[in-house]
Tab-separated table of C-alpha atoms and ligand atoms in Angstrom:
chain	number	residue	atom	x	y	z
A	3	MET	CA	7.529	17.483	5.277
A	4	GLU	CA	5.495	18.146	8.432
A	5	PHE	CA	3.324	15.052	8.740
A	6	ILE	CA	5.485	12.261	7.307
A	7	THR	CA	9.129	11.257	7.535
A	8	VAL	CA	11.031	9.677	4.699
A	9	GLU	CA	14.208	7.584	4.845
A	10	ALA	CA	15.210	6.747	1.261
A	11	GLN	CA	17.799	4.145	2.362
A	12	TYR	CA	16.281	2.634	5.474
A	13	ALA	CA	17.775	-0.669	4.290
A	14	PRO	CA	19.648	-1.337	1.067
A	15	TYR	CA	17.276	-0.403	-1.766
A	16	VAL	CA	14.371	-0.101	0.707
A	17	ALA	CA	12.767	3.237	1.561
A	18	LEU	CA	10.609	3.840	4.632
A	19	ILE	CA	7.825	6.378	4.932
A	20	ARG	CA	6.281	6.975	8.358
A	21	LEU	CA	2.969	8.766	8.835
A	22	ASN	CA	3.701	11.193	11.627
A	23	ARG	CA	0.660	12.830	13.227
A	24	PRO	CA	0.693	10.699	16.370
A	25	LYS	CA	-1.619	12.839	18.537
A	26	GLU	CA	-4.380	12.590	15.909
A	27	LEU	CA	-3.745	8.858	15.351
A	28	ASN	CA	-2.278	9.764	11.950
A	29	ALA	CA	-5.604	11.117	10.689
A	30	LEU	CA	-5.089	11.766	6.979
A	31	ASN	CA	-5.525	15.466	6.430
A	32	LEU	CA	-5.016	17.045	3.002
A	33	GLN	CA	-1.482	18.167	3.735
A	34	LEU	CA	-0.398	14.740	4.929
A	35	MET	CA	-1.844	13.135	1.820
A	36	GLY	CA	-0.127	15.706	-0.396
A	37	GLU	CA	3.192	15.022	1.321
A	38	LEU	CA	2.693	11.288	0.912
A	39	ARG	CA	1.899	11.703	-2.807
A	40	ASP	CA	5.033	13.818	-3.352
A	41	ALA	CA	7.282	11.420	-1.386
A	42	LEU	CA	6.041	8.397	-3.323
A	43	LYS	CA	6.570	10.219	-6.586
A	44	ALA	CA	10.142	11.114	-5.652
A	45	LEU	CA	10.981	7.590	-4.409
A	46	ASP	CA	9.468	6.089	-7.557
A	47	ALA	CA	11.938	8.169	-9.586
A	48	ASP	CA	14.946	7.318	-7.349
A	49	ASP	CA	17.080	4.516	-8.826
A	50	THR	CA	18.552	3.687	-5.434
A	51	VAL	CA	15.089	2.654	-4.171
A	52	ARG	CA	13.438	-0.609	-5.221
A	53	THR	CA	10.705	-1.158	-2.680
A	54	ILE	CA	8.874	1.147	-0.294
A	55	VAL	CA	7.488	0.422	3.170
A	56	LEU	CA	4.734	2.658	4.513
A	57	THR	CA	4.008	2.638	8.222
A	58	GLY	CA	2.495	4.629	11.096
A	59	ASN	CA	3.295	3.936	14.713
A	60	GLU	CA	2.383	1.200	17.200
A	61	ARG	CA	-0.971	2.775	18.178
A	62	ALA	CA	-2.164	3.702	14.716
A	63	PHE	CA	-1.361	3.159	11.098
A	64	ALA	CA	-4.059	5.759	10.386
A	65	ALA	CA	-7.500	6.317	11.963
A	66	GLY	CA	-8.959	7.566	8.690
A	67	ALA	CA	-9.395	10.827	6.848
A	68	ASP	CA	-9.331	13.880	9.141
A	69	ILE	CA	-12.934	14.132	10.296
A	70	LYS	CA	-12.347	17.566	11.831
A	71	GLN	CA	-11.134	18.847	8.452
A	72	MET	CA	-14.086	17.297	6.591
A	73	ALA	CA	-16.892	18.081	9.039
A	74	GLY	CA	-17.948	21.462	7.652
A	75	LYS	CA	-17.443	20.719	3.968
A	76	THR	CA	-20.115	20.764	1.293
A	77	ALA	CA	-20.355	18.294	-1.588
A	78	ILE	CA	-18.919	20.921	-3.917
A	79	ASP	CA	-16.023	21.631	-1.522
A	80	MET	CA	-15.223	17.897	-1.557
A	81	LEU	CA	-15.467	17.776	-5.343
A	82	THR	CA	-13.305	20.796	-6.008
A	83	VAL	CA	-10.605	19.891	-3.502
A	84	ASP	CA	-10.012	16.898	-5.795
A	85	GLN	CA	-8.724	14.454	-3.221
A	86	PHE	CA	-9.059	11.706	-5.776
A	87	SER	CA	-6.047	12.877	-7.756
A	88	THR	CA	-3.866	12.484	-4.644
A	89	TRP	CA	-5.163	8.939	-4.013
A	90	ASP	CA	-4.850	8.084	-7.724
A	91	GLN	CA	-1.183	9.085	-7.620
A	92	ILE	CA	-0.573	6.702	-4.739
A	93	LYS	CA	-2.174	3.928	-6.705
A	94	LYS	CA	0.102	4.754	-9.643
A	95	THR	CA	3.300	4.084	-7.658
A	96	LYS	CA	5.276	1.677	-9.802
A	97	LYS	CA	7.537	0.207	-7.133
A	98	PRO	CA	6.196	-2.446	-4.753
A	99	LEU	CA	4.664	-0.771	-1.724
A	100	ILE	CA	4.281	-2.638	1.562
A	101	ALA	CA	2.160	-1.403	4.433
A	102	ALA	CA	3.425	-2.190	7.917
A	103	VAL	CA	0.273	-1.830	10.056
A	104	SER	CA	-0.024	-1.680	13.810
A	105	GLY	CA	-3.022	-0.428	15.800
A	106	PHE	CA	-5.860	1.311	14.000
A	107	ALA	CA	-6.243	1.092	10.227
A	108	LEU	CA	-9.672	2.661	9.856
A	109	GLY	CA	-11.634	4.304	7.071
A	110	GLY	CA	-9.127	6.023	4.788
A	111	GLY	CA	-6.379	4.313	6.858
A	112	CYS	CA	-7.723	0.900	5.975
A	113	GLU	CA	-8.109	2.042	2.359
A	114	LEU	CA	-4.551	3.344	2.308
A	115	SER	CA	-3.247	0.018	3.549
A	116	MET	CA	-5.258	-1.736	0.850
A	117	THR	CA	-3.877	0.604	-1.824
A	118	CYS	CA	-0.476	-0.845	-0.954
A	119	ASP	CA	0.530	-4.111	-2.594
A	120	MET	CA	0.937	-6.133	0.579
A	121	ILE	CA	0.215	-5.733	4.266
A	122	VAL	CA	2.290	-6.942	7.180
A	123	ALA	CA	0.300	-6.488	10.401
A	124	SER	CA	1.132	-6.533	14.062
A	125	GLU	CA	-1.043	-8.677	16.347
A	126	THR	CA	-2.560	-5.448	17.662
A	127	ALA	CA	-3.743	-4.201	14.253
A	128	GLN	CA	-7.444	-3.509	13.774
A	129	PHE	CA	-8.999	-2.918	10.368
A	130	GLY	CA	-12.356	-1.245	9.786
A	131	GLN	CA	-14.487	0.931	7.578
A	132	PRO	CA	-16.461	2.816	10.275
A	133	GLU	CA	-17.607	5.696	7.991
A	134	ILE	CA	-21.211	4.539	8.348
A	135	LYS	CA	-21.095	5.615	12.001
A	136	ILE	CA	-20.410	9.193	10.995
A	137	GLY	CA	-23.089	9.286	8.339
A	138	VAL	CA	-21.046	8.565	5.230
A	139	MET	CA	-19.477	5.587	3.487
A	140	PRO	CA	-16.015	4.595	2.254
A	141	GLY	CA	-14.761	6.972	-0.429
A	142	ALA	CA	-11.217	5.893	-1.270
A	143	GLY	CA	-11.761	2.384	-2.592
A	144	GLY	CA	-13.036	0.601	0.535
A	145	THR	CA	-16.213	-0.816	-0.967
A	146	GLN	CA	-14.258	-2.205	-3.907
A	147	ARG	CA	-10.883	-3.324	-2.562
A	148	LEU	CA	-12.225	-4.741	0.739
A	149	THR	CA	-14.903	-6.681	-1.139
A	150	ARG	CA	-12.357	-8.148	-3.553
A	151	ALA	CA	-9.993	-9.005	-0.676
A	152	ILE	CA	-12.360	-10.611	1.843
A	153	GLY	CA	-15.557	-11.317	-0.088
A	154	LYS	CA	-18.974	-9.691	-0.214
A	155	ALA	CA	-20.508	-11.032	2.995
A	156	ARG	CA	-17.702	-9.903	5.268
A	157	ALA	CA	-17.127	-6.605	3.478
A	158	MET	CA	-20.827	-5.815	3.553
A	159	GLU	CA	-20.949	-6.443	7.309
A	160	MET	CA	-17.927	-4.262	7.946
A	161	VAL	CA	-19.118	-1.409	5.724
A	162	LEU	CA	-22.720	-1.444	6.991
A	163	THR	CA	-22.064	-1.921	10.722
A	164	GLY	CA	-18.638	-0.260	11.004
A	165	LYS	CA	-17.276	-3.218	12.998
A	166	PHE	CA	-13.533	-3.666	13.214
A	167	ILE	CA	-11.724	-6.905	12.489
A	168	SER	CA	-8.605	-8.096	14.296
A	169	ALA	CA	-5.256	-8.805	12.685
A	170	GLU	CA	-5.910	-12.524	13.110
A	171	GLU	CA	-9.248	-12.244	11.278
A	172	ALA	CA	-7.680	-10.063	8.613
A	173	GLU	CA	-5.066	-12.747	7.961
A	174	ARG	CA	-7.668	-15.512	7.900
A	175	PHE	CA	-9.835	-13.505	5.490
A	176	GLY	CA	-6.882	-12.865	3.139
A	177	LEU	CA	-6.599	-9.115	3.709
A	178	VAL	CA	-3.072	-9.221	5.128
A	179	ASN	CA	-0.002	-11.266	4.201
A	180	LYS	CA	1.263	-11.924	7.662
A	181	VAL	CA	0.609	-11.185	11.329
A	182	VAL	CA	3.576	-10.905	13.696
A	183	PRO	CA	4.209	-9.651	17.235
A	184	VAL	CA	4.074	-5.873	17.612
A	185	GLU	CA	7.788	-5.712	18.445
A	186	VAL	CA	8.797	-6.955	14.981
A	187	TYR	CA	6.072	-5.852	12.555
A	188	LEU	CA	8.210	-3.145	10.959
A	189	GLU	CA	11.272	-5.386	10.806
A	190	GLU	CA	9.189	-8.136	9.128
A	191	ALA	CA	7.784	-5.688	6.563
A	192	VAL	CA	11.317	-4.427	5.799
A	193	LYS	CA	12.507	-8.052	5.487
A	194	LEU	CA	9.793	-8.708	2.903
A	195	ALA	CA	10.720	-5.473	1.096
A	196	SER	CA	14.385	-6.475	1.121
A	197	THR	CA	13.618	-9.855	-0.378
A	198	ILE	CA	11.767	-8.152	-3.242
A	199	ALA	CA	14.568	-5.576	-3.581
A	200	GLN	CA	16.974	-8.375	-4.420
A	201	MET	CA	15.003	-9.164	-7.600
A	202	SER	CA	15.189	-7.303	-10.858
A	203	PRO	CA	13.399	-4.032	-10.207
A	204	ILE	CA	12.118	-3.965	-13.762
A	205	ALA	CA	10.627	-7.434	-13.394
A	206	SER	CA	9.016	-6.539	-10.045
A	207	GLN	CA	7.440	-3.390	-11.420
A	208	LEU	CA	6.026	-5.102	-14.489
A	209	ALA	CA	4.854	-8.047	-12.395
A	210	LYS	CA	3.134	-5.730	-9.897
A	211	GLU	CA	1.423	-3.934	-12.765
A	212	ALA	CA	0.191	-7.229	-14.202
A	213	VAL	CA	-1.147	-8.549	-10.861
A	214	ASN	CA	-2.985	-5.243	-10.299
A	215	ARG	CA	-4.417	-5.476	-13.790
A	216	SER	CA	-6.282	-8.616	-12.716
A	217	TYR	CA	-8.506	-6.377	-10.597
A	218	GLU	CA	-9.369	-4.097	-13.456
A	219	THR	CA	-10.116	-6.328	-16.376
A	220	HIS	CA	-11.523	-9.655	-17.490
A	221	LEU	CA	-9.339	-12.726	-17.675
A	222	ASP	CA	-8.490	-12.709	-21.384
A	223	GLU	CA	-7.357	-9.069	-21.360
A	224	GLY	CA	-5.437	-9.648	-18.141
A	225	LEU	CA	-3.612	-12.633	-19.649
A	226	HIS	CA	-2.811	-10.628	-22.760
A	227	PHE	CA	-1.415	-7.791	-20.595
A	228	GLU	CA	0.640	-10.247	-18.553
A	229	ARG	CA	2.123	-11.805	-21.686
A	230	LYS	CA	3.157	-8.393	-23.097
A	231	ASN	CA	4.955	-7.494	-19.855
A	232	PHE	CA	6.599	-10.909	-19.861
A	233	TYR	CA	7.909	-10.403	-23.400
A	234	LEU	CA	9.023	-6.853	-22.520
A	235	LEU	CA	11.289	-8.202	-19.803
A	236	PHE	CA	13.382	-9.870	-22.484
A	237	ALA	CA	14.537	-6.368	-23.431
A	238	SER	CA	16.183	-5.980	-20.009
A	239	GLU	CA	19.764	-6.770	-19.052
A	240	ASP	CA	18.398	-8.178	-15.809
A	241	GLN	CA	16.642	-10.968	-17.730
A	242	THR	CA	19.925	-11.996	-19.380
A	243	GLU	CA	21.768	-11.720	-16.062
A	244	GLY	CA	19.102	-13.668	-14.137
A	245	MET	CA	18.939	-16.528	-16.600
A	246	ASN	CA	22.700	-16.670	-17.190
A	247	ALA	CA	23.283	-16.711	-13.414
A	248	PHE	CA	20.936	-19.659	-13.087
A	249	VAL	CA	22.710	-21.585	-15.840
A	250	GLU	CA	26.143	-20.703	-14.395
A	251	LYS	CA	24.978	-21.654	-10.852
A	252	ARG	CA	25.740	-18.294	-9.273
A	253	ALA	CA	23.720	-15.519	-7.630
A	254	PRO	CA	22.390	-12.889	-10.055
A	255	GLU	CA	23.443	-9.272	-9.793
A	256	PHE	CA	20.489	-7.168	-10.885
A	257	LYS	CA	21.085	-3.591	-12.013
A	258	GLY	CA	17.619	-2.395	-12.945
A	259	LYS	CA	18.569	-2.112	-16.608
B	22	LIG	N1	-9.948	12.469	12.239
B	22	LIG	C1	-9.568	13.454	13.067
B	22	LIG	N2	-9.146	13.221	14.304
B	22	LIG	C2	-9.088	11.938	14.743
B	22	LIG	C3	-9.504	10.842	13.936
B	22	LIG	C4	-9.949	11.161	12.601
B	22	LIG	N3	-10.298	10.191	11.731
B	22	LIG	N4	-9.379	9.717	14.648
B	22	LIG	C5	-8.880	10.075	15.848
B	22	LIG	N5	-8.725	11.429	15.913
B	22	LIG	C6	-8.229	12.198	17.059
B	22	LIG	C7	-9.302	12.297	18.148
B	22	LIG	O1	-10.219	13.296	17.861
B	22	LIG	C8	-8.439	12.601	19.357
B	22	LIG	O2	-8.086	13.962	19.300
B	22	LIG	P1	-8.255	14.941	20.597
B	22	LIG	O3	-9.633	14.810	21.003
B	22	LIG	O4	-7.297	14.315	21.619
B	22	LIG	O5	-7.852	16.270	20.120
B	22	LIG	C9	-7.161	11.799	19.094
B	22	LIG	O6	-7.162	11.535	17.684
B	22	LIG	C10	-7.151	10.449	19.821
B	22	LIG	O7	-8.380	9.782	19.530
B	22	LIG	P2	-9.363	9.212	20.635
B	22	LIG	O8	-9.275	10.000	21.891
B	22	LIG	O9	-10.709	9.079	20.016
B	22	LIG	O10	-8.755	7.780	20.920
B	22	LIG	P3	-9.487	6.442	21.344
B	22	LIG	O11	-8.406	5.453	21.630
B	22	LIG	O12	-10.509	6.716	22.401
B	22	LIG	O13	-10.291	5.967	20.058
B	22	LIG	C11	-10.572	5.508	17.701
B	22	LIG	C12	-9.596	5.629	18.931
B	22	LIG	C13	-9.702	5.262	16.454
B	22	LIG	C14	-11.485	4.307	17.890
B	22	LIG	C15	-11.417	6.797	17.591
B	22	LIG	O14	-10.511	7.902	17.639
B	22	LIG	C16	-12.190	6.889	16.316
B	22	LIG	O15	-13.283	6.270	16.219
B	22	LIG	N6	-11.711	7.638	15.323
B	22	LIG	C17	-12.432	7.882	14.079
B	22	LIG	C18	-12.364	6.679	13.149
B	22	LIG	C19	-13.147	6.909	11.899
B	22	LIG	O16	-14.374	7.132	11.922
B	22	LIG	N7	-12.470	6.874	10.740
B	22	LIG	C20	-13.103	7.072	9.438
B	22	LIG	C21	-13.066	8.546	9.069
B	22	LIG	S1	-13.834	8.896	7.496
B	22	LIG	C22	-11.667	10.091	0.049
B	22	LIG	C23	-10.537	9.714	0.743
B	22	LIG	C24	-10.644	9.207	2.046
B	22	LIG	C25	-11.856	9.127	2.666
B	22	LIG	C26	-12.982	9.508	2.001
B	22	LIG	C27	-12.887	10.016	0.681
B	22	LIG	N8	-11.618	10.596	-1.249
B	22	LIG	C28	-10.430	10.394	-2.030
B	22	LIG	C29	-12.699	11.277	-1.815
B	22	LIG	C30	-11.891	8.605	4.036
B	22	LIG	C31	-12.842	8.871	4.952
B	22	LIG	C32	-12.631	8.452	6.348
B	22	LIG	O17	-11.647	7.871	6.705
């Protein structure tokens, strides 16, 4: 891996992926995205990992797709390079994925943070979809996920003017879970990931899938999907353990079975 680093056991059951192209503000070139896709796939298959934290550095989570790499491309180049399959794979990650964002989260960087399940931001984080300023528009979910997260009026303004919003605004608008001082943003994200890692990993994965389904379907179908996942959990040992532990007044020991 050249442009990311991966620590599968950064904390018990918690993996950490760092985007690592600091000079380019973690601009998301094709190689970096491919490495990220492969790392997520491997961590998803690793039983010792239950939650994943994705971060950049203090200055930038990611300043967007690599403009220098895209500048000379034609529409057919963009189509045939099939970037969508890489982004789709990230969306398919089954384990809870938490973005720890500091500094710039712009364009594809903002979209990448929104593809994660939750965002912990430092006070210095800035979110934006500035593609309009370079003659294009968001292409990796920005017009859809941002609109669902913060509402049409605010999303429209960000997408059409390219203006950035601060971490404080992002929290107020419901885009991020929590804003904390820059010194502790990663620690706080790992804390959140560790809390989730203490739960049954089967339950967290099915619950994540059901919450995400609410974006993609109407209410009745979403409720039906949720119910099926709920019933399915009764096939897990973790369900028996969790409920017995409650009855026996002890802490549960989840095994992911
Ligand atoms: N691409 C390439 N290089 C970048 C970059 C980017 N997005 N952002 C920054 N850099 C590079 C700069 O060119 C500079 O490199 P050198 O000149 O030193 O070689 C270095 O990082 C430091 O940046 P600055 O010198 O500009 O630093 P400043 O503090 O002055 O400004 C800034 C920081 C973040 C405000 C500024 O760099 C900036 O405006 N960056 C561009 C932000 C942007 O427009 N982002 C949106 C890009 S378009 C899709 C998937 C994804 C996408 C589309 C489709 N599919 C699946 C189909 C996504 C598209 C985008 O994200």
